[in-house]
């Protein structure tokens, strides 16, 4: 299996330049003095999450490979718990391509509304039926499927966030990145390990959806039932790695740690009160590891990737109390 390379990620950076925000590294003055912390706020992207990087790169690469039949503008289908949905809807609208997005029932309404706002047709189904419904729509519509993480162009696009980390803080010692389907961690880990070979890259999962942690320790993919993964407050981290992303995670992650839902809530509060940043639960997961798993992590210059900020208002009000 061929893995995404630094050259692939650099090519993706060229494609997304001007359409994706180069997010800054924000210092966190409230962090421990012996563990200086920078926040990579992907929640500042126009759709509120890092997923825009992969979506834009995938559609741009599709256009490059077109054979003159307008492939870049043909109907596209995606399945997602929310952030890839909004990213695909936004990217497709920019290209004038119609889009159908399959989303699981129970997705926060803010994500459903955002996807519809960008012009996509939303199809709500049970969590376990997302992929099968998407493939059915591809056949019915003659569309192109753009998966949320299981594609080299998606991984390379997400890896542009890691490219920026390596360029902006070349002496970084620890990068904490959330893990779900594994596209972000695969891309970020690939870029950081290539540019900063002495850095440690650690994935972070909710305890209630820790299938990737189990898989890495077992040396093969360990499947968790969808209903088990659905228990966590971190609705964006309920997917499980594919063979492609799992191969990347094995290659670039030094470890995976897990955090509880209560710790995720507290991390959201710290971000809101300490840095004036509103993160969704999935986006706050890496900070929860920084706050509560210090004994399991190397000390030194740390970057936390805040993957998204599309949080339901009622949940945010409950978290902030």
Short mmCIF file of C-alpha atoms in Angstrom, two decimals:
data_model
loop_
_atom_site.label_atom_id
_atom_site.label_comp_id
_atom_site.label_asym_id
_atom_site.label_seq_id
_atom_site.Cartn_x
_atom_site.Cartn_y
_atom_site.Cartn_z
CA UNK A 1 0.00 0.00 0.00
CA UNK A 2 1.45 3.36 -1.05
CA UNK A 3 1.37 6.01 1.66
CA UNK A 4 0.96 9.75 1.15
CA UNK A 5 4.32 11.55 1.01
CA UNK A 6 5.55 15.01 1.92
CA UNK A 7 5.62 15.81 -1.81
CA UNK A 8 1.93 14.88 -2.05
CA UNK A 9 1.16 17.23 0.84
CA UNK A 10 3.18 20.05 -0.73
CA UNK A 11 1.26 19.57 -3.97
CA UNK A 12 -1.97 19.76 -1.97
CA UNK A 13 -0.78 23.00 -0.36
CA UNK A 14 -0.47 24.50 -3.81
CA UNK A 15 -4.02 23.46 -4.70
CA UNK A 16 -5.66 24.80 -1.54
CA UNK A 17 -3.69 28.04 -1.35
CA UNK A 18 -6.07 30.98 -1.44
CA UNK A 19 -9.13 28.84 -0.68
CA UNK A 20 -8.15 27.54 2.75
CA UNK A 21 -7.04 29.69 5.66
CA UNK A 22 -3.45 29.22 6.78
CA UNK A 23 -4.29 29.07 10.46
CA UNK A 24 -1.77 30.61 12.88
CA UNK A 25 -0.14 28.99 15.87
CA UNK A 26 -1.60 30.79 18.87
CA UNK A 27 0.43 30.71 22.11
CA UNK A 28 -1.51 29.70 25.21
CA UNK A 29 -0.19 31.86 28.08
CA UNK A 30 -2.23 29.84 30.60
CA UNK A 31 -0.32 26.62 29.81
CA UNK A 32 2.27 24.95 32.07
CA UNK A 33 5.61 26.74 31.94
CA UNK A 34 7.53 23.51 31.31
CA UNK A 35 5.10 22.53 28.54
CA UNK A 36 4.74 25.65 26.36
CA UNK A 37 1.61 25.27 24.26
CA UNK A 38 0.50 26.54 20.88
CA UNK A 39 -3.03 26.09 19.51
CA UNK A 40 -3.60 25.30 15.81
CA UNK A 41 -7.16 26.72 15.44
CA UNK A 42 -8.64 24.88 12.47
CA UNK A 43 -12.00 25.98 13.85
CA UNK A 44 -11.29 29.33 12.16
CA UNK A 45 -11.73 27.84 8.67
CA UNK A 46 -14.74 29.26 6.81
CA UNK A 47 -16.75 26.06 7.42
CA UNK A 48 -15.49 25.84 11.00
CA UNK A 49 -13.20 22.82 10.64
CA UNK A 50 -10.04 21.39 9.07
CA UNK A 51 -12.09 19.26 6.66
CA UNK A 52 -12.06 22.06 4.10
CA UNK A 53 -8.41 21.27 3.35
CA UNK A 54 -9.13 17.74 2.18
CA UNK A 55 -12.32 18.61 0.33
CA UNK A 56 -10.74 21.42 -1.68
CA UNK A 57 -7.69 19.33 -2.51
CA UNK A 58 -9.76 16.32 -3.54
CA UNK A 59 -11.98 18.30 -5.91
CA UNK A 60 -9.02 20.23 -7.32
CA UNK A 61 -7.10 17.00 -7.94
CA UNK A 62 -10.21 15.53 -9.55
CA UNK A 63 -10.19 18.47 -11.93
CA UNK A 64 -6.53 17.93 -12.76
CA UNK A 65 -7.25 14.33 -13.66
CA UNK A 66 -10.29 15.22 -15.75
CA UNK A 67 -10.35 13.96 -19.33
CA UNK A 68 -12.17 16.93 -20.80
CA UNK A 69 -15.64 15.72 -19.80
CA UNK A 70 -16.07 18.12 -16.94
CA UNK A 71 -15.29 15.66 -14.15
CA UNK A 72 -14.47 18.39 -11.67
CA UNK A 73 -18.02 19.74 -11.98
CA UNK A 74 -19.92 16.49 -12.08
CA UNK A 75 -22.24 15.47 -9.29
CA UNK A 76 -20.41 14.61 -6.05
CA UNK A 77 -21.54 12.51 -3.10
CA UNK A 78 -20.04 12.43 0.39
CA UNK A 79 -20.92 10.87 3.73
CA UNK A 80 -20.04 12.59 6.98
CA UNK A 81 -21.03 13.29 10.57
CA UNK A 82 -20.90 16.97 9.79
CA UNK A 83 -17.61 18.73 9.10
CA UNK A 84 -16.67 16.88 5.91
CA UNK A 85 -20.28 17.42 4.86
CA UNK A 86 -19.97 21.18 5.17
CA UNK A 87 -16.54 21.18 3.57
CA UNK A 88 -17.74 19.21 0.55
CA UNK A 89 -20.86 21.36 0.20
CA UNK A 90 -18.75 24.52 0.28
CA UNK A 91 -16.06 23.23 -2.10
CA UNK A 92 -18.64 21.86 -4.55
CA UNK A 93 -20.51 25.16 -4.56
CA UNK A 94 -17.28 27.00 -5.35
CA UNK A 95 -16.86 24.74 -8.40
CA UNK A 96 -20.51 24.84 -9.40
CA UNK A 97 -20.94 21.11 -8.79
CA UNK A 98 -24.17 19.64 -7.35
CA UNK A 99 -23.64 17.67 -4.13
CA UNK A 100 -25.56 15.09 -2.11
CA UNK A 101 -24.32 14.62 1.44
CA UNK A 102 -25.30 11.62 3.56
CA UNK A 103 -25.32 12.42 7.28
CA UNK A 104 -26.20 10.27 10.31
CA UNK A 105 -29.38 10.90 12.24
CA UNK A 106 -28.54 12.73 15.45
CA UNK A 107 -25.92 14.97 13.83
CA UNK A 108 -25.92 18.35 15.60
CA UNK A 109 -28.41 20.60 13.82
CA UNK A 110 -25.76 23.31 13.41
CA UNK A 111 -23.85 20.96 11.09
CA UNK A 112 -26.92 19.91 9.12
CA UNK A 113 -27.98 23.53 8.68
CA UNK A 114 -24.47 24.55 7.64
CA UNK A 115 -24.34 21.85 4.98
CA UNK A 116 -27.69 22.88 3.54
CA UNK A 117 -26.69 26.54 3.65
CA UNK A 118 -23.88 25.81 1.19
CA UNK A 119 -26.38 24.34 -1.27
CA UNK A 120 -26.00 20.59 -0.80
CA UNK A 121 -28.86 18.10 -0.66
CA UNK A 122 -28.72 16.44 2.79
CA UNK A 123 -29.82 12.82 3.25
CA UNK A 124 -30.22 11.74 6.91
CA UNK A 125 -29.82 8.02 7.69
CA UNK A 126 -28.88 5.79 10.67
CA UNK A 127 -25.14 5.97 11.46
CA UNK A 128 -24.45 2.43 10.24
CA UNK A 129 -26.05 3.18 6.84
CA UNK A 130 -24.00 6.21 5.86
CA UNK A 131 -21.61 4.48 3.50
CA UNK A 132 -24.11 2.11 1.87
CA UNK A 133 -26.48 5.01 1.18
CA UNK A 134 -23.67 7.07 -0.32
CA UNK A 135 -22.67 4.25 -2.68
CA UNK A 136 -26.30 3.81 -3.72
CA UNK A 137 -26.53 7.51 -4.57
CA UNK A 138 -23.31 7.32 -6.58
CA UNK A 139 -24.89 4.61 -8.75
CA UNK A 140 -28.22 6.38 -9.07
CA UNK A 141 -26.79 9.79 -9.89
CA UNK A 142 -23.68 8.80 -11.83
CA UNK A 143 -21.75 10.79 -9.27
CA UNK A 144 -18.22 10.74 -7.85
CA UNK A 145 -17.79 9.69 -4.22
CA UNK A 146 -15.45 11.80 -2.10
CA UNK A 147 -15.02 9.94 1.21
CA UNK A 148 -14.31 11.77 4.48
CA UNK A 149 -10.88 10.22 5.07
CA UNK A 150 -10.30 7.05 3.02
CA UNK A 151 -8.55 8.65 0.04
CA UNK A 152 -4.96 9.83 -0.61
CA UNK A 153 -6.13 13.28 -1.79
CA UNK A 154 -8.10 13.77 1.43
CA UNK A 155 -5.15 12.70 3.58
CA UNK A 156 -2.77 14.96 1.63
CA UNK A 157 -5.14 17.91 1.97
CA UNK A 158 -5.48 17.44 5.72
CA UNK A 159 -1.70 17.11 5.89
CA UNK A 160 -1.31 20.76 4.87
CA UNK A 161 -2.13 21.63 8.51
CA UNK A 162 0.91 19.61 9.57
CA UNK A 163 3.00 21.27 6.87
CA UNK A 164 2.15 24.64 8.39
CA UNK A 165 3.04 23.42 11.89
CA UNK A 166 6.45 22.23 10.69
CA UNK A 167 7.12 25.51 8.90
CA UNK A 168 5.89 27.78 11.70
CA UNK A 169 7.42 25.89 14.66
CA UNK A 170 10.27 23.72 13.34
CA UNK A 171 11.47 22.91 16.85
CA UNK A 172 8.11 21.53 17.97
CA UNK A 173 8.52 18.55 20.29
CA UNK A 174 4.98 17.20 20.61
CA UNK A 175 1.92 17.38 18.37
CA UNK A 176 -1.47 16.23 19.69
CA UNK A 177 -4.08 15.50 17.03
CA UNK A 178 -7.58 13.97 17.24
CA UNK A 179 -8.24 10.57 15.67
CA UNK A 180 -11.48 9.29 14.19
CA UNK A 181 -11.36 7.97 10.64
CA UNK A 182 -7.71 8.94 10.73
CA UNK A 183 -7.36 11.29 7.77
CA UNK A 184 -6.23 14.31 9.79
CA UNK A 185 -3.83 12.36 12.01
CA UNK A 186 -2.44 10.54 8.96
CA UNK A 187 -1.75 13.73 7.05
CA UNK A 188 -0.52 15.82 9.97
CA UNK A 189 1.69 12.98 11.21
CA UNK A 190 3.20 12.47 7.76
CA UNK A 191 4.09 16.14 7.38
CA UNK A 192 5.38 16.66 10.92
CA UNK A 193 7.52 13.50 10.91
CA UNK A 194 9.08 14.53 7.58
CA UNK A 195 9.80 18.13 8.57
CA UNK A 196 10.48 17.65 12.30
CA UNK A 197 11.82 14.09 12.69
CA UNK A 198 12.52 14.55 16.40
CA UNK A 199 8.92 15.49 17.19
CA UNK A 200 6.52 13.07 18.84
CA UNK A 201 3.06 12.81 17.26
CA UNK A 202 0.31 11.41 19.46
CA UNK A 203 -3.29 10.79 18.51
CA UNK A 204 -6.13 11.42 20.95
CA UNK A 205 -9.49 9.63 21.08
CA UNK A 206 -12.50 9.69 23.38
CA UNK A 207 -12.58 6.73 25.76
CA UNK A 208 -16.05 5.90 24.45
CA UNK A 209 -14.82 5.61 20.85
CA UNK A 210 -11.31 4.24 21.30
CA UNK A 211 -11.28 1.78 18.41
CA UNK A 212 -8.13 3.26 16.84
CA UNK A 213 -6.26 2.96 20.13
CA UNK A 214 -7.31 -0.68 20.40
CA UNK A 215 -6.33 -1.24 16.78
CA UNK A 216 -2.84 0.19 17.08
CA UNK A 217 -2.14 -1.89 20.16
CA UNK A 218 -3.48 -5.04 18.49
CA UNK A 219 -1.59 -4.40 15.24
CA UNK A 220 -4.76 -4.73 13.16
CA UNK A 221 -8.10 -2.96 12.85
CA UNK A 222 -10.39 -3.68 15.79
CA UNK A 223 -13.98 -2.78 14.99
CA UNK A 224 -16.29 -1.24 17.55
CA UNK A 225 -20.06 -1.40 16.98
CA UNK A 226 -21.46 1.88 15.68
CA UNK A 227 -23.80 2.15 18.68
CA UNK A 228 -20.82 2.00 21.05
CA UNK A 229 -18.92 4.70 19.18
CA UNK A 230 -22.03 6.87 19.16
CA UNK A 231 -21.98 7.23 22.97
CA UNK A 232 -19.28 9.91 23.10
CA UNK A 233 -20.05 13.61 23.19
CA UNK A 234 -17.40 14.02 20.46
CA UNK A 235 -19.76 13.39 17.54
CA UNK A 236 -17.02 14.10 14.97
CA UNK A 237 -14.86 11.25 16.30
CA UNK A 238 -17.28 8.36 15.89
CA UNK A 239 -15.85 6.95 12.65
CA UNK A 240 -13.23 4.21 12.53
CA UNK A 241 -10.02 4.05 10.45
CA UNK A 242 -9.90 2.43 7.02
CA UNK A 243 -7.13 0.12 5.86
CA UNK A 244 -5.49 3.14 4.19
CA UNK A 245 -5.59 5.47 7.17
CA UNK A 246 -4.69 2.70 9.60
CA UNK A 247 -1.50 2.02 7.60
CA UNK A 248 -0.64 5.72 7.91
CA UNK A 249 -1.40 5.80 11.63
CA UNK A 250 0.88 2.82 12.19
CA UNK A 251 3.64 4.64 10.32
CA UNK A 252 3.43 8.13 11.81
CA UNK A 253 1.84 7.99 15.28
CA UNK A 254 4.03 7.34 18.29
CA UNK A 255 1.00 6.52 20.45
CA UNK A 256 -2.69 7.16 21.06
CA UNK A 257 -4.11 8.32 24.39
CA UNK A 258 -7.76 8.52 25.38
CA UNK A 259 -9.79 11.06 27.37
CA UNK A 260 -13.17 11.00 29.06
CA UNK A 261 -16.20 13.00 27.99
CA UNK A 262 -16.02 15.04 31.21
CA UNK A 263 -12.40 15.92 30.40
CA UNK A 264 -13.46 16.96 26.91
CA UNK A 265 -16.09 19.28 28.37
CA UNK A 266 -13.51 20.87 30.66
CA UNK A 267 -11.15 21.39 27.72
CA UNK A 268 -13.94 23.22 25.90
CA UNK A 269 -14.37 25.48 28.93
CA UNK A 270 -10.63 26.18 29.13
CA UNK A 271 -10.52 27.17 25.46
CA UNK A 272 -13.55 29.43 25.79
CA UNK A 273 -12.39 31.20 28.94
CA UNK A 274 -8.62 31.09 28.43
CA UNK A 275 -8.25 31.73 24.71
CA UNK A 276 -11.71 32.96 23.65
CA UNK A 277 -12.01 30.04 21.23
CA UNK A 278 -15.20 28.03 20.82
CA UNK A 279 -14.39 24.39 20.03
CA UNK A 280 -16.78 21.53 19.43
CA UNK A 281 -16.14 18.45 21.59
CA UNK A 282 -14.11 16.71 18.87
CA UNK A 283 -11.93 19.78 18.46
CA UNK A 284 -11.20 19.99 22.18
CA UNK A 285 -10.14 16.35 22.55
CA UNK A 286 -6.37 16.97 22.04
CA UNK A 287 -6.39 19.75 24.63
CA UNK A 288 -8.07 17.38 27.07
CA UNK A 289 -5.05 15.11 26.65
CA UNK A 290 -2.67 18.02 27.30
CA UNK A 291 -4.62 18.93 30.46
CA UNK A 292 -5.24 15.46 31.88
CA UNK A 293 -2.65 13.08 30.44
CA UNK A 294 0.54 15.00 31.23
CA UNK A 295 2.11 11.95 32.86
CA UNK A 296 1.66 9.98 29.63
CA UNK A 297 3.10 12.68 27.34
CA UNK A 298 6.58 14.03 26.60
CA UNK A 299 7.25 17.49 27.99
CA UNK A 300 8.34 20.34 25.76
CA UNK A 301 7.03 22.59 23.01
CA UNK A 302 3.55 21.29 22.22
CA UNK A 303 1.05 21.99 19.46
CA UNK A 304 -2.60 21.00 19.90
CA UNK A 305 -4.68 20.76 16.71
CA UNK A 306 -8.14 22.19 17.39
CA UNK A 307 -9.94 20.44 14.56
CA UNK A 308 -13.34 22.14 14.62
CA UNK A 309 -15.75 24.56 16.24
CA UNK A 310 -19.20 23.57 14.98
CA UNK A 311 -20.85 23.04 18.33
CA UNK A 312 -24.58 22.95 18.96
CA UNK A 313 -25.74 26.01 20.93
CA UNK A 314 -27.56 23.97 23.55
CA UNK A 315 -24.49 21.81 24.14
CA UNK A 316 -22.25 24.85 24.39
CA UNK A 317 -24.58 26.46 26.92
CA UNK A 318 -24.59 23.25 28.95
CA UNK A 319 -20.79 22.94 28.86
CA UNK A 320 -20.16 26.55 29.83
CA UNK A 321 -22.86 26.41 32.50
#
